[in-house]
mmCIF file of C-alpha atoms in Angstrom:
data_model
loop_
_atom_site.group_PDB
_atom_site.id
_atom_site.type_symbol
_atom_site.label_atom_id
_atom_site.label_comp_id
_atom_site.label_asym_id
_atom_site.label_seq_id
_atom_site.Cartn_x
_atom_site.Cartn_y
_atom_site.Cartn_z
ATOM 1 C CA UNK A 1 124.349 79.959 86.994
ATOM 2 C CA UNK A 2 121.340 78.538 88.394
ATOM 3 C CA UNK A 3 119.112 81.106 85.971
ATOM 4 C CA UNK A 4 121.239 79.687 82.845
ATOM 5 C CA UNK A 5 120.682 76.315 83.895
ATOM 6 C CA UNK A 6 116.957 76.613 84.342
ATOM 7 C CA UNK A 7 116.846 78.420 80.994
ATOM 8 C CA UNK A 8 118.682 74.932 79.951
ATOM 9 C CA UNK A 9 116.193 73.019 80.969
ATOM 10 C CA UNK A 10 113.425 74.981 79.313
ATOM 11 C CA UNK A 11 114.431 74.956 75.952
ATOM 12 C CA UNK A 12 115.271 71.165 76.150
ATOM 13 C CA UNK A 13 112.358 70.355 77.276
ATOM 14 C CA UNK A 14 110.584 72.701 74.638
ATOM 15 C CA UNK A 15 112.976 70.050 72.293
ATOM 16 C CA UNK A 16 111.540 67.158 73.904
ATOM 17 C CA UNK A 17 107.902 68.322 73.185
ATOM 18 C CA UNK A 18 108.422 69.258 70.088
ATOM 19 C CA UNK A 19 109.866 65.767 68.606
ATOM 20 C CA UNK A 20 107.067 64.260 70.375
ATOM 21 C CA UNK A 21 104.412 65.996 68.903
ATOM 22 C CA UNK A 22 106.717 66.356 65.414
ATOM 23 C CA UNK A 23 103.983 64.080 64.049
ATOM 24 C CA UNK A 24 101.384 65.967 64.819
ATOM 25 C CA UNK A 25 102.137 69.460 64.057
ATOM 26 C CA UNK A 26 101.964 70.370 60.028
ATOM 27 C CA UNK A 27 104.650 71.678 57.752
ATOM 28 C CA UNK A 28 105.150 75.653 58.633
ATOM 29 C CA UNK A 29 105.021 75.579 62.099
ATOM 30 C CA UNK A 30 108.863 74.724 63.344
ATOM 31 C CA UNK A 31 108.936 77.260 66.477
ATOM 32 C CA UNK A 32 105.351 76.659 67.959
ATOM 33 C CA UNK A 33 106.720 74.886 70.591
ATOM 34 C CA UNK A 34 109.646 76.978 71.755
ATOM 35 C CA UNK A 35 107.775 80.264 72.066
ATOM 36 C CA UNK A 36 106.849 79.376 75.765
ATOM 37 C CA UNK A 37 110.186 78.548 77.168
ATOM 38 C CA UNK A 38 111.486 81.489 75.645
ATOM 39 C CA UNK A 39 108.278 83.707 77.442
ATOM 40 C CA UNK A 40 108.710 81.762 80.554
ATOM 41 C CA UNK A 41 112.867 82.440 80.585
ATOM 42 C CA UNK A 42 112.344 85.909 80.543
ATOM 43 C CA UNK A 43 109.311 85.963 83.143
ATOM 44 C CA UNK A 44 111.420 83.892 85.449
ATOM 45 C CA UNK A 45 115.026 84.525 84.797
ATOM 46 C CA UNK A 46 114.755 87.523 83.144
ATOM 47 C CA UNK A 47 115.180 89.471 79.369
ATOM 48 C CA UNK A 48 119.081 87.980 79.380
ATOM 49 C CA UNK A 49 118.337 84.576 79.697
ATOM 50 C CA UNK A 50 114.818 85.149 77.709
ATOM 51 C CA UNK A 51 117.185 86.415 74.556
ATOM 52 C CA UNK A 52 119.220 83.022 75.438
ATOM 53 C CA UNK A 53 116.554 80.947 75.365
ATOM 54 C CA UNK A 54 115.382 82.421 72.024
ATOM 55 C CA UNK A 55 118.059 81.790 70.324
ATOM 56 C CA UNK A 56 119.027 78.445 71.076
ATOM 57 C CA UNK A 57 115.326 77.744 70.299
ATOM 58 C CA UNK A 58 115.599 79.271 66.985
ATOM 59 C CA UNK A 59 118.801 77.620 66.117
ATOM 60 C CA UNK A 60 117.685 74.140 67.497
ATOM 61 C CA UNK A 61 113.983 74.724 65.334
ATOM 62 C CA UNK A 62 116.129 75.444 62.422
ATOM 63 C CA UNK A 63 118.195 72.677 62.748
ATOM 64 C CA UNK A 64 115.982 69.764 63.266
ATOM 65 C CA UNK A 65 112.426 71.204 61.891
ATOM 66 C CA UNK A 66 113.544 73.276 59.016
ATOM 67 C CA UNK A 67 114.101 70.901 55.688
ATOM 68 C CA UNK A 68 116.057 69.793 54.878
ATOM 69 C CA UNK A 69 116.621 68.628 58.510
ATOM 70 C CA UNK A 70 120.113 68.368 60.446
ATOM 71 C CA UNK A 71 121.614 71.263 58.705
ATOM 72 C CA UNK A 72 120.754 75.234 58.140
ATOM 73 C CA UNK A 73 119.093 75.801 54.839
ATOM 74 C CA UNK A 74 119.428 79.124 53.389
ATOM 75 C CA UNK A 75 116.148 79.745 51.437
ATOM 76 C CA UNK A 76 113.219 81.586 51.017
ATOM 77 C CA UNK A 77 111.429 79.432 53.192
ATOM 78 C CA UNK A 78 113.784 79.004 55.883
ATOM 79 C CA UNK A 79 114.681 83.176 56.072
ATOM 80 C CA UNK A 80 110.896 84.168 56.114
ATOM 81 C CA UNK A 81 110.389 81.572 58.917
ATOM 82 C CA UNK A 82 113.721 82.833 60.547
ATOM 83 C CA UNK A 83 112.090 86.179 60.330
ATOM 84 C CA UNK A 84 108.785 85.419 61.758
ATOM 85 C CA UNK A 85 109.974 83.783 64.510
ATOM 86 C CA UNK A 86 111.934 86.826 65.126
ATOM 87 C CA UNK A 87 109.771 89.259 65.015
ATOM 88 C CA UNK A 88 107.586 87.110 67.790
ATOM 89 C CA UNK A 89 110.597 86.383 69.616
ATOM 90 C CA UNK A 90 111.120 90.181 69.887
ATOM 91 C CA UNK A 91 107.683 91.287 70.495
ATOM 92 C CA UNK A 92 107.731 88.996 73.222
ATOM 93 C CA UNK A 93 111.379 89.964 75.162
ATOM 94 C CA UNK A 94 110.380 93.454 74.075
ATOM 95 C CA UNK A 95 106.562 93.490 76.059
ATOM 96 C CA UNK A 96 108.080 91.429 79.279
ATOM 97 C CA UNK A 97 110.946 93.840 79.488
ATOM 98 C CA UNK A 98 108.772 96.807 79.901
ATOM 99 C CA UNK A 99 106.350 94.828 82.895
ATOM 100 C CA UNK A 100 109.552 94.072 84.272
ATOM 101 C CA UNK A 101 110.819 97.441 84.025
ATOM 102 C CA UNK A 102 107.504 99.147 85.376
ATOM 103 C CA UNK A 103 107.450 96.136 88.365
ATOM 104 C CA UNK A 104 110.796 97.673 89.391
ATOM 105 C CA UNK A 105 109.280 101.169 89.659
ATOM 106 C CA UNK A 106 106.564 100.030 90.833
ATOM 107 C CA UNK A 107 108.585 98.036 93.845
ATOM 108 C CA UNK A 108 110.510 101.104 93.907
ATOM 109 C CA UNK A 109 107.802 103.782 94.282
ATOM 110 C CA UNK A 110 106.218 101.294 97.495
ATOM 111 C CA UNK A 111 109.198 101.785 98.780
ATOM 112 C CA UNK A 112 109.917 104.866 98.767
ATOM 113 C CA UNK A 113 106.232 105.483 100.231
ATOM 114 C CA UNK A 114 106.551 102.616 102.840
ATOM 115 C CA UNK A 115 109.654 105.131 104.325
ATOM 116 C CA UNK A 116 108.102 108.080 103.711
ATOM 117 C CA UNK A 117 105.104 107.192 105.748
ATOM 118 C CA UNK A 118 107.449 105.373 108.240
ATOM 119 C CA UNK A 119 109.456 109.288 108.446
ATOM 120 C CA UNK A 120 105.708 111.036 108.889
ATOM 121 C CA UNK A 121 104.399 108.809 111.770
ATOM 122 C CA UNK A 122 107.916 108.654 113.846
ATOM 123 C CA UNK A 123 107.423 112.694 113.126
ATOM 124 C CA UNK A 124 103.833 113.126 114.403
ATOM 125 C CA UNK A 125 104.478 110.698 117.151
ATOM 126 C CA UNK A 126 107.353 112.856 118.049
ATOM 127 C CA UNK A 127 105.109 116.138 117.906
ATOM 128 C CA UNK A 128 102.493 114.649 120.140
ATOM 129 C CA UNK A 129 104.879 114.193 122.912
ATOM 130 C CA UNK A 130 106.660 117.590 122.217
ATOM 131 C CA UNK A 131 102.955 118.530 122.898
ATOM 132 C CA UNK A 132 102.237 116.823 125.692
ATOM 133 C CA UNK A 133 105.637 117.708 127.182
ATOM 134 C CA UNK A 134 105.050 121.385 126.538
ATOM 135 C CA UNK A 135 101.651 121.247 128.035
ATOM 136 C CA UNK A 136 103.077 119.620 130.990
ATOM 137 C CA UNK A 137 105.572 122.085 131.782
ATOM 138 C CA UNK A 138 102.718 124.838 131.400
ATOM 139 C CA UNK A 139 101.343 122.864 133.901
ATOM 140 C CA UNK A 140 104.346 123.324 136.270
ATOM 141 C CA UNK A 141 104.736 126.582 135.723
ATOM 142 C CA UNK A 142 101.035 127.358 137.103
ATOM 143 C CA UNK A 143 102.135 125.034 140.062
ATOM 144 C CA UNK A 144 105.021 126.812 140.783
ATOM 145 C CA UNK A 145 102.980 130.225 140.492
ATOM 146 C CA UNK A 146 100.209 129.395 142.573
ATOM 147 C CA UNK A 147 102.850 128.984 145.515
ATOM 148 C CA UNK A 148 103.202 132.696 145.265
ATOM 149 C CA UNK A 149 99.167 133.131 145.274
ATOM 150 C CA UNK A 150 97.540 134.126 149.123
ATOM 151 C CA UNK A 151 94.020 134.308 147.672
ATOM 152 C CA UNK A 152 92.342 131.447 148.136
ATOM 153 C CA UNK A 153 90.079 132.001 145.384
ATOM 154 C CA UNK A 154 92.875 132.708 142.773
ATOM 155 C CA UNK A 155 94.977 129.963 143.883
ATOM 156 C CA UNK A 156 91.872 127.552 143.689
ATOM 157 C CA UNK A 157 91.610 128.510 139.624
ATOM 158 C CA UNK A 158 95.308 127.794 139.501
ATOM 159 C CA UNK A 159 94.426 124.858 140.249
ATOM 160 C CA UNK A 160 92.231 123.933 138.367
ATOM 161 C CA UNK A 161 94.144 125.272 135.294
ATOM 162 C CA UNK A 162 97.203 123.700 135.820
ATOM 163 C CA UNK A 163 94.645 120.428 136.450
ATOM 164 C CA UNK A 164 93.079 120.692 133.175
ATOM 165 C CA UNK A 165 96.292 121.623 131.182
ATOM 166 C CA UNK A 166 98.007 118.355 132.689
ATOM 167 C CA UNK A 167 95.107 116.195 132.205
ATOM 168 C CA UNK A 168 94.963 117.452 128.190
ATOM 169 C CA UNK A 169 98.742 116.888 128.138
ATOM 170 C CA UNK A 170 97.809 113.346 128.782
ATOM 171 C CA UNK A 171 95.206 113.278 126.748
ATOM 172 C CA UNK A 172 97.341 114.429 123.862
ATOM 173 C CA UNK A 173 100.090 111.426 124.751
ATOM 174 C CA UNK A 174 97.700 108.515 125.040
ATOM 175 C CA UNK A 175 95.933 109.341 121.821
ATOM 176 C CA UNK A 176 99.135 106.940 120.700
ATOM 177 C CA UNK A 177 100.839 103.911 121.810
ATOM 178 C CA UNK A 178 104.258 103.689 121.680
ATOM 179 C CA UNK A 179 104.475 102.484 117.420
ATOM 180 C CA UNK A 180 102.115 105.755 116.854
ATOM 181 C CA UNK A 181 99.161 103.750 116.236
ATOM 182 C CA UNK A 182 95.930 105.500 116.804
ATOM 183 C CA UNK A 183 94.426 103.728 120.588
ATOM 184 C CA UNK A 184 90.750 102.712 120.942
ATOM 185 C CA UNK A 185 88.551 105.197 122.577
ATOM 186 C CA UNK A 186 88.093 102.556 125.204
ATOM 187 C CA UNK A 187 91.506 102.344 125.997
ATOM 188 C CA UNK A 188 92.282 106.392 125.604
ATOM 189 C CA UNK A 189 89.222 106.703 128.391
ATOM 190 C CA UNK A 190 90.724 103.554 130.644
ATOM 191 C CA UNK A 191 94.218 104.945 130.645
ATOM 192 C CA UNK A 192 92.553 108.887 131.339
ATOM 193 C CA UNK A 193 90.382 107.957 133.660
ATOM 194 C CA UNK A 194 93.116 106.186 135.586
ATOM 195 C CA UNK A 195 95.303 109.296 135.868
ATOM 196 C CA UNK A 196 92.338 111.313 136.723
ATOM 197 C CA UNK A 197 92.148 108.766 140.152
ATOM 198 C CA UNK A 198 96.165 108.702 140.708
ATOM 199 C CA UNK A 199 95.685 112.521 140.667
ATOM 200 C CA UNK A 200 93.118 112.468 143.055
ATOM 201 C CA UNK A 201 95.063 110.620 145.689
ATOM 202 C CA UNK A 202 91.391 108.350 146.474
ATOM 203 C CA UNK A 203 92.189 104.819 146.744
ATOM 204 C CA UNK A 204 88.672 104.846 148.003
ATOM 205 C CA UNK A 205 87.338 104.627 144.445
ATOM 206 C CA UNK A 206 87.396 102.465 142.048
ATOM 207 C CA UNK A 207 86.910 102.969 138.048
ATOM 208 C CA UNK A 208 85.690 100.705 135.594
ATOM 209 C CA UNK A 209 85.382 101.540 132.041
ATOM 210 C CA UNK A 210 83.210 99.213 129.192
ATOM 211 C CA UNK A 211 82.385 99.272 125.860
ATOM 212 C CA UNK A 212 79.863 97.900 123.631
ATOM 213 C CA UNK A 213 81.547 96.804 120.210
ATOM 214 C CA UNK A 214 84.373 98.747 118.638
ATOM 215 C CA UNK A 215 83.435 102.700 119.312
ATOM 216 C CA UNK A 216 85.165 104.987 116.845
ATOM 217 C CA UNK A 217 85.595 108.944 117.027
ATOM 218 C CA UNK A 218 87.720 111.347 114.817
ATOM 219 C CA UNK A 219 90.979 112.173 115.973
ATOM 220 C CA UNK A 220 89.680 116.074 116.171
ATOM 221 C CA UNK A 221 87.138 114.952 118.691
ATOM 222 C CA UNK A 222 89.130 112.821 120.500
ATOM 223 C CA UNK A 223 90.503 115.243 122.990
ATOM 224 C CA UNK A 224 87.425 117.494 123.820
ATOM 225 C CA UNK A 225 85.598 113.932 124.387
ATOM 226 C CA UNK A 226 87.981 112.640 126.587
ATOM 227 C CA UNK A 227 88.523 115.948 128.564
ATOM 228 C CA UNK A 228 84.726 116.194 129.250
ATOM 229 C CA UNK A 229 84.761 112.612 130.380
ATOM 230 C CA UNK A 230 87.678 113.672 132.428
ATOM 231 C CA UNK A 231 85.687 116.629 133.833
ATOM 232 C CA UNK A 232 83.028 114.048 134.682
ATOM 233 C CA UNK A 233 84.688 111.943 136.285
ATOM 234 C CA UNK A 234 86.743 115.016 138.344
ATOM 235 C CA UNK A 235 83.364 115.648 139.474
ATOM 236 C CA UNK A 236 81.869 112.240 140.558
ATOM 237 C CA UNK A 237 85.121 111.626 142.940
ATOM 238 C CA UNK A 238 84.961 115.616 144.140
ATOM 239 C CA UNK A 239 81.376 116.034 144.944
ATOM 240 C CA UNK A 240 79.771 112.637 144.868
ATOM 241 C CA UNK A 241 82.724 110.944 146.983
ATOM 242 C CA UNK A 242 83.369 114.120 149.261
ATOM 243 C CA UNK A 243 83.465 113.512 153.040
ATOM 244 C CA UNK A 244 85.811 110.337 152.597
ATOM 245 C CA UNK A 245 83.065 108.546 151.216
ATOM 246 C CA UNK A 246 84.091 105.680 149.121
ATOM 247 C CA UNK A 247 82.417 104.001 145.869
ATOM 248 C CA UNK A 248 82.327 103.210 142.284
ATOM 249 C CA UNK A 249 82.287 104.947 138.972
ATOM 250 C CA UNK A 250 81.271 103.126 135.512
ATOM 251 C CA UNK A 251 82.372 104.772 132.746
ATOM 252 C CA UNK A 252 80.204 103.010 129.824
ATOM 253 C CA UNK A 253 81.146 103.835 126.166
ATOM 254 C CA UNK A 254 78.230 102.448 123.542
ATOM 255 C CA UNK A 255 77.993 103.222 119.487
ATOM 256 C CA UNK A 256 74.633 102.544 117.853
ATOM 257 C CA UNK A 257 74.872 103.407 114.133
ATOM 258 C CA UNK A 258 76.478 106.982 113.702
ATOM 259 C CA UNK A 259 75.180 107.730 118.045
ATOM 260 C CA UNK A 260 78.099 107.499 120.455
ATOM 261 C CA UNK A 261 77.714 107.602 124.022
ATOM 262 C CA UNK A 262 79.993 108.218 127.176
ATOM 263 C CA UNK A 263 78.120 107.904 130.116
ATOM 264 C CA UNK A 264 79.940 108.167 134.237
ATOM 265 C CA UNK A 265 77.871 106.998 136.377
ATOM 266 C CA UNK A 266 78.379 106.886 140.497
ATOM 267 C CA UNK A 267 76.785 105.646 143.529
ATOM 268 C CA UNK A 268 77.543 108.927 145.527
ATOM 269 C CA UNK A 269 75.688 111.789 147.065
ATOM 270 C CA UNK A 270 73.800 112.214 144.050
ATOM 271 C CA UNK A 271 72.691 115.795 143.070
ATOM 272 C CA UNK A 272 71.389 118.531 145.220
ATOM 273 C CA UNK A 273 67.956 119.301 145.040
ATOM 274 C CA UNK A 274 66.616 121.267 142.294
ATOM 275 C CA UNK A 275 70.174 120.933 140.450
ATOM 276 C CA UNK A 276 69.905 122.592 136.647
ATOM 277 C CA UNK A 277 72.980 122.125 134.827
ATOM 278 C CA UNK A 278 71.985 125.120 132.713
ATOM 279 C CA UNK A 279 72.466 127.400 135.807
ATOM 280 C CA UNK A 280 75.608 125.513 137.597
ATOM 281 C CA UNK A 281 77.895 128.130 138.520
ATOM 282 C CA UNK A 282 80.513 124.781 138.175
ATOM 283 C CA UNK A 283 83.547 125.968 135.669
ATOM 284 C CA UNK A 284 84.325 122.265 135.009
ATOM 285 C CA UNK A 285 80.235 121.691 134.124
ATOM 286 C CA UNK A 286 80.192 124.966 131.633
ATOM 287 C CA UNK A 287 83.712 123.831 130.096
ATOM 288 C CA UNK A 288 81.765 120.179 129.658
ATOM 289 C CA UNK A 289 79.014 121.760 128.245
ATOM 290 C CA UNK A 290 80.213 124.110 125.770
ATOM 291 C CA UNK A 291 82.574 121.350 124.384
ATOM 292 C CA UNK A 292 79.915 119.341 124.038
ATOM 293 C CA UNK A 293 77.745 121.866 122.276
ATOM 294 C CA UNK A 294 80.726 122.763 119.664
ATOM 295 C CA UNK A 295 80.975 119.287 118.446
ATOM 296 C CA UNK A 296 77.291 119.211 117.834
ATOM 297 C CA UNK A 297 76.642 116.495 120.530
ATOM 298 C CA UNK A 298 74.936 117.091 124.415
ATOM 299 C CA UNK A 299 76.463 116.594 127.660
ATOM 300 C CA UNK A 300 73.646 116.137 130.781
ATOM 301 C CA UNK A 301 73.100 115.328 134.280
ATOM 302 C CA UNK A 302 70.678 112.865 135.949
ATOM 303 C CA UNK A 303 70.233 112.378 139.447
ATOM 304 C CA UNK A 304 68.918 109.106 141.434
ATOM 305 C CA UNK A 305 70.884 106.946 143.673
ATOM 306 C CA UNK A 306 74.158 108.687 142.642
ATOM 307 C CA UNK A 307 74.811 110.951 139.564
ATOM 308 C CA UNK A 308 74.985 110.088 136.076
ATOM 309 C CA UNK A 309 76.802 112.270 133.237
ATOM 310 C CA UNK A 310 76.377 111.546 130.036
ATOM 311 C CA UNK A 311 77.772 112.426 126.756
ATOM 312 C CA UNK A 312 76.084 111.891 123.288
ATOM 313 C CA UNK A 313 77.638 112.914 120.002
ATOM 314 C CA UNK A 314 76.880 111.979 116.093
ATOM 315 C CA UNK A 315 80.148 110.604 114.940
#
């Protein structure tokens, strides 16, 4: 109802115009006035009440603009003007129909693409914690295992294995928040490196983690990054905090350009004299280091007042 009335009030005001300007406007041009209530009826209240609006139009032109005036001539005049107007009439319903109709599948298409990426992220957030959830029971299973395991040295690796599996399981879940939007390396490293202390058991050491701007990495590299910074960190509470000693370790993330950095830096023991990284018999260095080399970037040592690793990749 509303629609019709608004239609209404188009073509009556087209009226209105038109007697005003009746003076005006030369002999021949009846309709000139009523082709825009009749476009905007149809953009507004669609091709229905466009067709409506066209016709009363028409008629009213005919009636009041067409000599001889207050009454419908039938001449050759009056039909070819009858006709014209037609034909523009139609042009016009006929061109807004088809924007409306591709709007609609347009509207339609977003929508079905709006759910269809809803369905794929609730999916792959889904798999990552299938992922993570597998990982961690890997994880328990080497726990369990290494109960069973009198060498020393074997149940050591076991666990370190079932370390490293439960600290990529992690890994995997906090590459997400909850909504399955993508997290900030910043805040993949703050929540990591926090579960790397709870796992220690140190509440002798503390953590902070900073970054300069907005650092990006690709998803792929996300998890060997994070797991040598994990490894890094391992290390810094292990060796440079061992004998109870307590301290601080800055993790410090900084982008310049297409360079990312990770550095972990401690105030420990520092490294033993004549330390080369290239000749570590460490399982947790060579892991950092080969990772490292396979995403084309470097991971280093350097000694001082404490220890400082440091990452550097070309992202």
């Amino acid at each position: 109802m509303t629609q019709t009335l608004g239609t209404l009030a188009l073509v009556g005001t087209s009226l209105g115009i038109r007697f005003a300007v009746d003076h005006l406007i030369p002999p021949g041009f009846p309709y000139v006035t009523f082709f825009p209530a009749v476009i905007l009826s149809g953009f507004l209240f669609g091709v229905r009440n466009g067709v409506l609006a066209g016709l009363l139009s028409g008629m009213s032109a005919w009636w009041f603009f067409i000599a001889p005036a207050a009454g419908y001539a039938v001449n050759a005049g009056s039909i070819a003007a009858m006709l014209l107007y037609v034909f523009v009439v139609g042009t016009e319903l006929a061109v807004i129909s088809l924007m409306q109709a591709a709007y609609g599948a347009l509207i339609r298409e977003r929508g079905k693409s709006e759910a269809l990426a809803a369905s794929r992220g609730v999916m792959f957030n889904e798999l990552q914690h299938r992922v993570s959830n597998n990982l961690q029971v890997a994880a328990g299973l080497l726990s369990l295992q290494r109960r069973t395991i009198k060498d020393p040295d074997a149940a050591a690796a076991l666990d370190e294995a079932t370390r490293r599996l439960a600290t990529i399981g992690r890994i995997s879940r906090a590459l997400y928040d909850p909504n399955g939007a993508a997290l900030g390396l910043d805040h993949l490293l703050s929540r990591l490196c926090d579960d790397v202390l709870d796992a220690s058991g140190r509440s002798d050491v503390s953590i902070v983690v900073t970054a300069e701007g907005e650092p990006k990495i690709e998803p792929d590299a996300a998890i060997p990054a994070a797991l040598i910074v994990a490894e890094a960190v391992a290390n810094a509470i292990e060796h440079g905090f061992a004998d109870g000693r307590g301290g601080r370790i800055d993790v410090r993330i900084a982008q310049t350009g297409q360079r990312l950095e990770v550095s972990v830096t401690d105030n420990g023991h520092g490294l033993p004299e004549g330390f080369d990284i290239a000749k570590t018999d460490s399982l947790g260095l060579r892991i950092a280091t080969t990772l490292a080399r396979q995403m084309n970037g470097q991971f280093s040592l350097r000694g001082g007042s404490g220890t400082q690793a440091v990452l550097a990749l070309t992202t």
